[in-house]
């Protein structure tokens, strides 16, 4: 099953038979003080720089989130989307849990964007899915039901099923639904990683849909989070996750290596290309820092 | 199934329900010029330092290999084993494909050592297994048959079966046989990783034995080998590999993270302990380098 996203001139195909798709996470002011300030100041140069840098480092799609206490997000979202569109040519992922903000972003996003996200709560299903359908977008569905995140893999499968059922009944093609099986921090619960891996396997077997995962939750509260995040994305990709909203700069090499090991990179062409491109970027960024 | 190795006072248990066991690979002069020279000079201080450093960095077992063109290995092996024994208290893995060298090491190794390795060739089976049996050691069996390394997972399963059959008929308990399913470089063959992962799954299902893997082959000829090696060990551990002859300094954090994600580290105790211990080591080694 292929989820096809489009920008002005580019098409990104997400699928189990394709290399892992990286959705750059950096245009999100949560915990990013500098970006928050830039948005408050209306400084779109910094936004464009973040967009360009992520694509240079291998992001296939860019997530755009403008959540910030001092910002009117309905006003800000289209401004940021326009800025990002002017800087790069990759599909966008419009990120909010507020339907009005999503709509504001989708109205100006070009091609076929992704919506992040809907979940299995009635209110969300009723408000977000019609917008996705009207825009002809794809959507990420979080496995959350009315009682929160199910503790078991079977519970997450059921939550995924509810979203898929409602979305397809509304006329959204199943290939445009990407399920996020979610992961809790493994620091507090040593079964948290395994529950998610099992949920991925169940959802893949039952529905065959594409899946996305934000890996940083898994390492919350732990030191050396990179080791945990990269090992987890490798396990998740192996189980059936096909894309992730993540940091292309930190996790790109591990994801390209995982593609290679999973037989998705003939003659290691992508791996070698990634290494060459990022080697030059690493040098250029170090030189710029020094100067 | 548990493979139990012993040193003077310590026991190491290898098993699918246990944390991944790291067999430190650094006492091996292949490609290590400084160690080669130390052995030629009879400088055991450097050997002891390498032994201690690996155990400090989390090696559970140490591999001892003295292969070098200018060295009489039958003479050298017991000298190095004695030196390592005097420096640290962990089980040893005596590493050679020559039965005489293995015997020389096993005669002085204390406790219950591991032998690396036997393979499925008649000559090897006939000469190495009796030594393993006589010493009451455990043994690593490489999935190589008379025609070399089988290209398919099924071929490697058959090679594993031949070794297990011969060893158990000779009275070696099955829990003392660790199979190495081998991996070829993924740079030349994009299916190489998948073949090994499938072999691991088949061997685990058929025999339930412990498995070991030397991960560095997989990345031969590629840049940024660390990304490939660590992702591959994560996939291998997930499929059923329970130990590896590897570099504890480079791969320890990724392997401790993998244990955590696979539910083998309750309350992340080992992960946190590893991080604290190696953080101090990193500082101390950096300070020593500066001074």
PDB file of N, CA, C and O in Angstrom, chain A residues 177-203:
ATOM      1  N   UNK A 177      -4.387   6.824   4.921  1.00  0.00           N
ATOM      2  CA  UNK A 177      -4.403   6.805   6.388  1.00  0.00           C
ATOM      3  C   UNK A 177      -3.099   6.174   6.880  1.00  0.00           C
ATOM      4  O   UNK A 177      -2.771   5.045   6.530  1.00  0.00           O
ATOM      5  N   UNK A 178      -2.362   6.940   7.660  1.00  0.00           N
ATOM      6  CA  UNK A 178      -1.107   6.459   8.254  1.00  0.00           C
ATOM      7  C   UNK A 178      -1.345   6.348   9.758  1.00  0.00           C
ATOM      8  O   UNK A 178      -1.740   7.321  10.392  1.00  0.00           O
ATOM      9  N   UNK A 179      -1.135   5.168  10.299  1.00  0.00           N
ATOM     10  CA  UNK A 179      -1.397   4.975  11.730  1.00  0.00           C
ATOM     11  C   UNK A 179      -0.122   5.187  12.551  1.00  0.00           C
ATOM     12  O   UNK A 179       0.943   4.707  12.188  1.00  0.00           O
ATOM     13  N   UNK A 180      -0.254   5.928  13.645  1.00  0.00           N
ATOM     14  CA  UNK A 180       0.854   6.069  14.595  1.00  0.00           C
ATOM     15  C   UNK A 180       0.520   5.237  15.830  1.00  0.00           C
ATOM     16  O   UNK A 180      -0.366   5.591  16.603  1.00  0.00           O
ATOM     17  N   UNK A 181       1.235   4.114  16.033  1.00  0.00           N
ATOM     18  CA  UNK A 181       0.895   3.207  17.137  1.00  0.00           C
ATOM     19  C   UNK A 181       1.367   3.707  18.499  1.00  0.00           C
ATOM     20  O   UNK A 181       1.087   3.075  19.517  1.00  0.00           O
ATOM     21  N   UNK A 182       2.082   4.795  18.528  1.00  0.00           N
ATOM     22  CA  UNK A 182       2.553   5.475  19.744  1.00  0.00           C
ATOM     23  C   UNK A 182       3.482   4.623  20.602  1.00  0.00           C
ATOM     24  O   UNK A 182       3.381   3.411  20.615  1.00  0.00           O
ATOM     25  N   UNK A 183       4.378   5.307  21.281  1.00  0.00           N
ATOM     26  CA  UNK A 183       5.241   4.587  22.220  1.00  0.00           C
ATOM     27  C   UNK A 183       5.395   5.424  23.480  1.00  0.00           C
ATOM     28  O   UNK A 183       5.509   6.636  23.426  1.00  0.00           O
ATOM     29  N   UNK A 184       5.338   4.761  24.628  1.00  0.00           N
ATOM     30  CA  UNK A 184       5.518   5.425  25.916  1.00  0.00           C
ATOM     31  C   UNK A 184       6.994   5.296  26.303  1.00  0.00           C
ATOM     32  O   UNK A 184       7.728   4.512  25.727  1.00  0.00           O
ATOM     33  N   UNK A 185       7.405   6.021  27.332  1.00  0.00           N
ATOM     34  CA  UNK A 185       8.811   5.935  27.716  1.00  0.00           C
ATOM     35  C   UNK A 185       9.151   4.581  28.339  1.00  0.00           C
ATOM     36  O   UNK A 185       8.447   4.087  29.219  1.00  0.00           O
ATOM     37  N   UNK A 186      10.251   4.027  27.865  1.00  0.00           N
ATOM     38  CA  UNK A 186      10.700   2.726  28.321  1.00  0.00           C
ATOM     39  C   UNK A 186      11.418   2.844  29.672  1.00  0.00           C
ATOM     40  O   UNK A 186      11.647   1.849  30.355  1.00  0.00           O
ATOM     41  N   UNK A 187      11.755   4.064  30.052  1.00  0.00           N
ATOM     42  CA  UNK A 187      12.396   4.283  31.345  1.00  0.00           C
ATOM     43  C   UNK A 187      11.477   3.929  32.513  1.00  0.00           C
ATOM     44  O   UNK A 187      11.925   3.477  33.555  1.00  0.00           O
ATOM     45  N   UNK A 188      10.189   4.126  32.332  1.00  0.00           N
ATOM     46  CA  UNK A 188       9.236   3.840  33.402  1.00  0.00           C
ATOM     47  C   UNK A 188       8.611   2.458  33.283  1.00  0.00           C
ATOM     48  O   UNK A 188       8.060   1.940  34.237  1.00  0.00           O
ATOM     49  N   UNK A 189       8.637   1.910  32.084  1.00  0.00           N
ATOM     50  CA  UNK A 189       7.961   0.636  31.847  1.00  0.00           C
ATOM     51  C   UNK A 189       8.762  -0.148  30.819  1.00  0.00           C
ATOM     52  O   UNK A 189       8.769   0.192  29.641  1.00  0.00           O
ATOM     53  N   UNK A 190       9.413  -1.191  31.293  1.00  0.00           N
ATOM     54  CA  UNK A 190      10.336  -1.907  30.400  1.00  0.00           C
ATOM     55  C   UNK A 190       9.604  -2.674  29.301  1.00  0.00           C
ATOM     56  O   UNK A 190      10.227  -3.180  28.385  1.00  0.00           O
ATOM     57  N   UNK A 191       8.275  -2.742  29.365  1.00  0.00           N
ATOM     58  CA  UNK A 191       7.511  -3.405  28.316  1.00  0.00           C
ATOM     59  C   UNK A 191       7.025  -2.419  27.242  1.00  0.00           C
ATOM     60  O   UNK A 191       6.423  -2.824  26.240  1.00  0.00           O
ATOM     61  N   UNK A 192       7.269  -1.120  27.460  1.00  0.00           N
ATOM     62  CA  UNK A 192       6.685  -0.107  26.572  1.00  0.00           C
ATOM     63  C   UNK A 192       7.106  -0.277  25.115  1.00  0.00           C
ATOM     64  O   UNK A 192       6.285  -0.142  24.201  1.00  0.00           O
ATOM     65  N   UNK A 193       8.375  -0.584  24.870  1.00  0.00           N
ATOM     66  CA  UNK A 193       8.849  -0.764  23.499  1.00  0.00           C
ATOM     67  C   UNK A 193       8.202  -1.984  22.860  1.00  0.00           C
ATOM     68  O   UNK A 193       7.737  -1.935  21.713  1.00  0.00           O
ATOM     69  N   UNK A 194       8.134  -3.073  23.612  1.00  0.00           N
ATOM     70  CA  UNK A 194       7.566  -4.327  23.087  1.00  0.00           C
ATOM     71  C   UNK A 194       6.088  -4.199  22.761  1.00  0.00           C
ATOM     72  O   UNK A 194       5.611  -4.774  21.777  1.00  0.00           O
ATOM     73  N   UNK A 195       5.345  -3.463  23.584  1.00  0.00           N
ATOM     74  CA  UNK A 195       3.916  -3.256  23.315  1.00  0.00           C
ATOM     75  C   UNK A 195       3.736  -2.565  21.967  1.00  0.00           C
ATOM     76  O   UNK A 195       2.896  -2.972  21.152  1.00  0.00           O
ATOM     77  N   UNK A 196       4.554  -1.546  21.724  1.00  0.00           N
ATOM     78  CA  UNK A 196       4.441  -0.826  20.460  1.00  0.00           C
ATOM     79  C   UNK A 196       4.851  -1.703  19.273  1.00  0.00           C
ATOM     80  O   UNK A 196       4.181  -1.704  18.232  1.00  0.00           O
ATOM     81  N   UNK A 197       5.927  -2.446  19.424  1.00  0.00           N
ATOM     82  CA  UNK A 197       6.372  -3.331  18.331  1.00  0.00           C
ATOM     83  C   UNK A 197       5.271  -4.353  18.018  1.00  0.00           C
ATOM     84  O   UNK A 197       4.961  -4.611  16.845  1.00  0.00           O
ATOM     85  N   UNK A 198       4.641  -4.875  19.058  1.00  0.00           N
ATOM     86  CA  UNK A 198       3.562  -5.853  18.826  1.00  0.00           C
ATOM     87  C   UNK A 198       2.364  -5.178  18.142  1.00  0.00           C
ATOM     88  O   UNK A 198       1.741  -5.753  17.233  1.00  0.00           O
ATOM     89  N   UNK A 199       2.057  -3.943  18.575  1.00  0.00           N
ATOM     90  CA  UNK A 199       0.957  -3.206  17.930  1.00  0.00           C
ATOM     91  C   UNK A 199       1.260  -2.991  16.445  1.00  0.00           C
ATOM     92  O   UNK A 199       0.372  -3.136  15.589  1.00  0.00           O
ATOM     93  N   UNK A 200       2.499  -2.658  16.130  1.00  0.00           N
ATOM     94  CA  UNK A 200       2.895  -2.458  14.722  1.00  0.00           C
ATOM     95  C   UNK A 200       2.643  -3.739  13.928  1.00  0.00           C
ATOM     96  O   UNK A 200       2.058  -3.708  12.837  1.00  0.00           O
ATOM     97  N   UNK A 201       3.054  -4.863  14.488  1.00  0.00           N
ATOM     98  CA  UNK A 201       2.886  -6.144  13.791  1.00  0.00           C
ATOM     99  C   UNK A 201       1.404  -6.467  13.581  1.00  0.00           C
ATOM    100  O   UNK A 201       0.998  -6.900  12.500  1.00  0.00           O
ATOM    101  N   UNK A 202       0.604  -6.224  14.616  1.00  0.00           N
ATOM    102  CA  UNK A 202      -0.838  -6.515  14.509  1.00  0.00           C
ATOM    103  C   UNK A 202      -1.504  -5.617  13.466  1.00  0.00           C
ATOM    104  O   UNK A 202      -2.311  -6.074  12.647  1.00  0.00           O
ATOM    105  N   UNK A 203      -1.182  -4.334  13.496  1.00  0.00           N
ATOM    106  CA  UNK A 203      -1.813  -3.377  12.569  1.00  0.00           C
ATOM    107  C   UNK A 203      -1.381  -3.674  11.130  1.00  0.00           C
ATOM    108  O   UNK A 203      -2.194  -3.633  10.204  1.00  0.00           O
TER     109      UNK A 203
END
